[in-house]
GROMACS .gro file of C-alpha atoms in nm:
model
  142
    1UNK     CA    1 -10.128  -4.108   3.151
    2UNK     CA    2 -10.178  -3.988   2.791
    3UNK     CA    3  -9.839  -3.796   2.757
    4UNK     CA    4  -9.888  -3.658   2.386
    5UNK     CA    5  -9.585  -3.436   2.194
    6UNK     CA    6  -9.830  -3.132   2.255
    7UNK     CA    7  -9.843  -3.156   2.616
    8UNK     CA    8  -9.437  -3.266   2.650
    9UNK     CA    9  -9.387  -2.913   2.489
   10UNK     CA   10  -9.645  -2.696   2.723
   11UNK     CA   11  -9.514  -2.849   2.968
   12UNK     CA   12  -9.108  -2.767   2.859
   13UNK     CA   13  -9.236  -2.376   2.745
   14UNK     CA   14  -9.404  -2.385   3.124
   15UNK     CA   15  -9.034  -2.476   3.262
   16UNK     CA   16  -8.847  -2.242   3.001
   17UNK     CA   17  -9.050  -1.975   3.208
   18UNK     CA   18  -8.755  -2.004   3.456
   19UNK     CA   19  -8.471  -2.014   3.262
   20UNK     CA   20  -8.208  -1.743   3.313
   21UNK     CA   21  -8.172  -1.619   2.995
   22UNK     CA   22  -8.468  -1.340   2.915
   23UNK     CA   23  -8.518  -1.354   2.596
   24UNK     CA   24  -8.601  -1.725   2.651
   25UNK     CA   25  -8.805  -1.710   2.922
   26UNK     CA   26  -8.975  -1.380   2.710
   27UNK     CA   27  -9.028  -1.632   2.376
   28UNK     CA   28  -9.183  -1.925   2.579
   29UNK     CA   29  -9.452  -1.685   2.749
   30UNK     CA   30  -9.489  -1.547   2.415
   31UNK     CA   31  -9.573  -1.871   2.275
   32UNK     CA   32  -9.773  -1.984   2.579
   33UNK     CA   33 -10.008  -1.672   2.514
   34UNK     CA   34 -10.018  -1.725   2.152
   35UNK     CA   35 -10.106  -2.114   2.216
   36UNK     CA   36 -10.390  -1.959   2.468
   37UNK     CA   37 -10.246  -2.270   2.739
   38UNK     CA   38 -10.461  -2.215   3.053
   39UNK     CA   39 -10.276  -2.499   3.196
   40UNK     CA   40  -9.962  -2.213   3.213
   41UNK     CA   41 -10.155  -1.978   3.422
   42UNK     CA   42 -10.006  -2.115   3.758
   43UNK     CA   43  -9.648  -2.122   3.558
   44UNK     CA   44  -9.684  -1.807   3.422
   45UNK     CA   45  -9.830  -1.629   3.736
   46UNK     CA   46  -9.521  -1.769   3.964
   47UNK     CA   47  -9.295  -1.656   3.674
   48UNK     CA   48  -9.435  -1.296   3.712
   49UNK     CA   49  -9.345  -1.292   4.120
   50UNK     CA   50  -9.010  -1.417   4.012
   51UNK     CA   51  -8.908  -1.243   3.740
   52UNK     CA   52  -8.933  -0.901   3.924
   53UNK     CA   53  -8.640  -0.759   3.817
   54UNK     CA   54  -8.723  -0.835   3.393
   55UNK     CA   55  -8.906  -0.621   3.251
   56UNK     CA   56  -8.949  -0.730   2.923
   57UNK     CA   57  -9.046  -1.089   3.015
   58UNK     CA   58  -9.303  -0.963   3.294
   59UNK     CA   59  -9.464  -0.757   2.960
   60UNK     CA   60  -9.447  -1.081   2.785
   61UNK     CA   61  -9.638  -1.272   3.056
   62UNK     CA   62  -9.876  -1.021   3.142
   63UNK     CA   63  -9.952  -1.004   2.734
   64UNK     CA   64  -9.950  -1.410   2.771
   65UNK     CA   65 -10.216  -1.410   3.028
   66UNK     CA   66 -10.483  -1.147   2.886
   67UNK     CA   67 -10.474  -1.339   2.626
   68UNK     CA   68 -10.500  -1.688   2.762
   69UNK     CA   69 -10.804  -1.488   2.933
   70UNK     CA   70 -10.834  -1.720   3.245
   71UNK     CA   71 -10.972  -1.525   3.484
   72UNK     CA   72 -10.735  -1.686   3.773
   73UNK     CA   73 -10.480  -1.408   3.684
   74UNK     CA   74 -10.752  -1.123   3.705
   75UNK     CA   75 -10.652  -1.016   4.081
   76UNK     CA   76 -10.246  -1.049   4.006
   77UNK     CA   77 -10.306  -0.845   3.687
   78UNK     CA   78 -10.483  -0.547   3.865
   79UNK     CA   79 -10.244  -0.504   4.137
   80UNK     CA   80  -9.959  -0.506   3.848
   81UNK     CA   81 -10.161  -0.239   3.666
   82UNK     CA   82 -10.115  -0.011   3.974
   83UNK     CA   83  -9.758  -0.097   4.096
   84UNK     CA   84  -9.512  -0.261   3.794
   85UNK     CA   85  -9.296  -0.099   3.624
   86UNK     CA   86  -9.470   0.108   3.348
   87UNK     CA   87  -9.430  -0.103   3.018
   88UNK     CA   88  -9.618  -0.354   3.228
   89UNK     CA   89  -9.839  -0.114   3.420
   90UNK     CA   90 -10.011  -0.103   3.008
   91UNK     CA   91  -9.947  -0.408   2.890
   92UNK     CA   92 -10.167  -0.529   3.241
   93UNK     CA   93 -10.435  -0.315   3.123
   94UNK     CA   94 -10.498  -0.447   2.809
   95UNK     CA   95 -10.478  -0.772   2.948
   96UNK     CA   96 -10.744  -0.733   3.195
   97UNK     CA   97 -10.986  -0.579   2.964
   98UNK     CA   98 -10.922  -0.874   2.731
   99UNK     CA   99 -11.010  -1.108   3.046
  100UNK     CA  100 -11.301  -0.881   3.145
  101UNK     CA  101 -11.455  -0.552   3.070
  102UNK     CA  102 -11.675  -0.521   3.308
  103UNK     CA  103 -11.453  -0.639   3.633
  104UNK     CA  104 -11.177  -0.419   3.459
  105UNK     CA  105 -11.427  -0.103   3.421
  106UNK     CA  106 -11.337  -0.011   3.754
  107UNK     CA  107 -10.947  -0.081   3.717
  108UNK     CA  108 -10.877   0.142   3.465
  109UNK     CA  109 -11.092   0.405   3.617
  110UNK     CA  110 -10.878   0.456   3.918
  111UNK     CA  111 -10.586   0.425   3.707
  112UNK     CA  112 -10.699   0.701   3.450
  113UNK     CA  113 -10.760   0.923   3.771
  114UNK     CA  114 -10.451   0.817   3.991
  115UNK     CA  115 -10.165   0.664   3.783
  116UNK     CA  116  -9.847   0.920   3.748
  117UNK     CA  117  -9.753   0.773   3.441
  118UNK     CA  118  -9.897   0.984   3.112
  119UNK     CA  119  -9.882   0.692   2.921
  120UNK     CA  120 -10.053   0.433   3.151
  121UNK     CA  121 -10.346   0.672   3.147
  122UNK     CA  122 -10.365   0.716   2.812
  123UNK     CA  123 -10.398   0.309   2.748
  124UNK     CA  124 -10.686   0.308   3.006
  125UNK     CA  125 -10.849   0.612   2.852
  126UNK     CA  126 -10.817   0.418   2.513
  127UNK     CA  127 -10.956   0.108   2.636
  128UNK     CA  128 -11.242   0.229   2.839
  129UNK     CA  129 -11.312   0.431   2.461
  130UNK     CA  130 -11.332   0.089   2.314
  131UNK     CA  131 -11.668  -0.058   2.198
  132UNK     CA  132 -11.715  -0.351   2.353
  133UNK     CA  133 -11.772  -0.659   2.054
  134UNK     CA  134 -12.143  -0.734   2.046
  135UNK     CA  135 -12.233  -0.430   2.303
  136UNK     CA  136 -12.464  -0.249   2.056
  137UNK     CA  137 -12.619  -0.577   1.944
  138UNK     CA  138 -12.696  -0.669   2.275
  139UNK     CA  139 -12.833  -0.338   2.435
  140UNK     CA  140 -13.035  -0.237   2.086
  141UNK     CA  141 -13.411  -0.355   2.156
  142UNK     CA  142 -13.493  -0.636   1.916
   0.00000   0.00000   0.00000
């Protein structure tokens, strides 16, 4: 098995997903995300479940996995649109329009008319503002 430095260190920044320390667990997500590692998704969707109780490292793998944009963790990131904890409630929305607009379209609808939360609202009424890259390109006759 080719068993290069790069995959060694996915593979220790997957683990470092469960270590007890936050702001650990928060940095190696962060990196994950920022090293777009699809081969984390599993890793970082089991570290979600687990990591119930941190806040700051759910943000940081929700952020992680819109921008990985695999769209394994589509159906985990809508239900943690609608039921985390707020800070992740919006980070969940951006990170499911960055997976997909159009499966998110309906998402942030029925948050922006149900959610409790003024803010969550607000980031779905700002996303669903957002032009879409390439939109006007592609529905402008040619």
């Amino acid at each position: 098995m080719d068993d290069r430095p790069d995959d060694r260190y996915e593979r220790a920044l997957m683990e470092g997903l469960r270590h007890p320390r936050p702001d650990i667990a928060q940095t190696c997500a962060w990196i994950l995300g920022q090293r777009r590692v699809r081969a984390a998704v599993p890793a970082l969707l089991a570290a979600l479940e687990a990591r119930s109780c941190d806040i700051d490292v759910q943000a940081a793998i929700v952020t992680a996995l819109g921008r990985i944009g695999d769209p394994r963790a589509f159906a985990t990131l809508a239900r943690v649109a609608r039921q985390g904890a707020v800070p992740v409630r919006r980070v969940a929305l951006a990170a499911l329009w960055a997976i997909d607009q159009e499966r998110a379209r309906p998402v942030l609808e029925d948050v922006l008319a149900t959610d409790s939360s003024a803010g969550v609202r607000s980031e779905a009424a700002r996303l669903l503002r957002e032009e879409t890259p390439g939109a006007r390109a592609r529905s402008s006759p040619s």
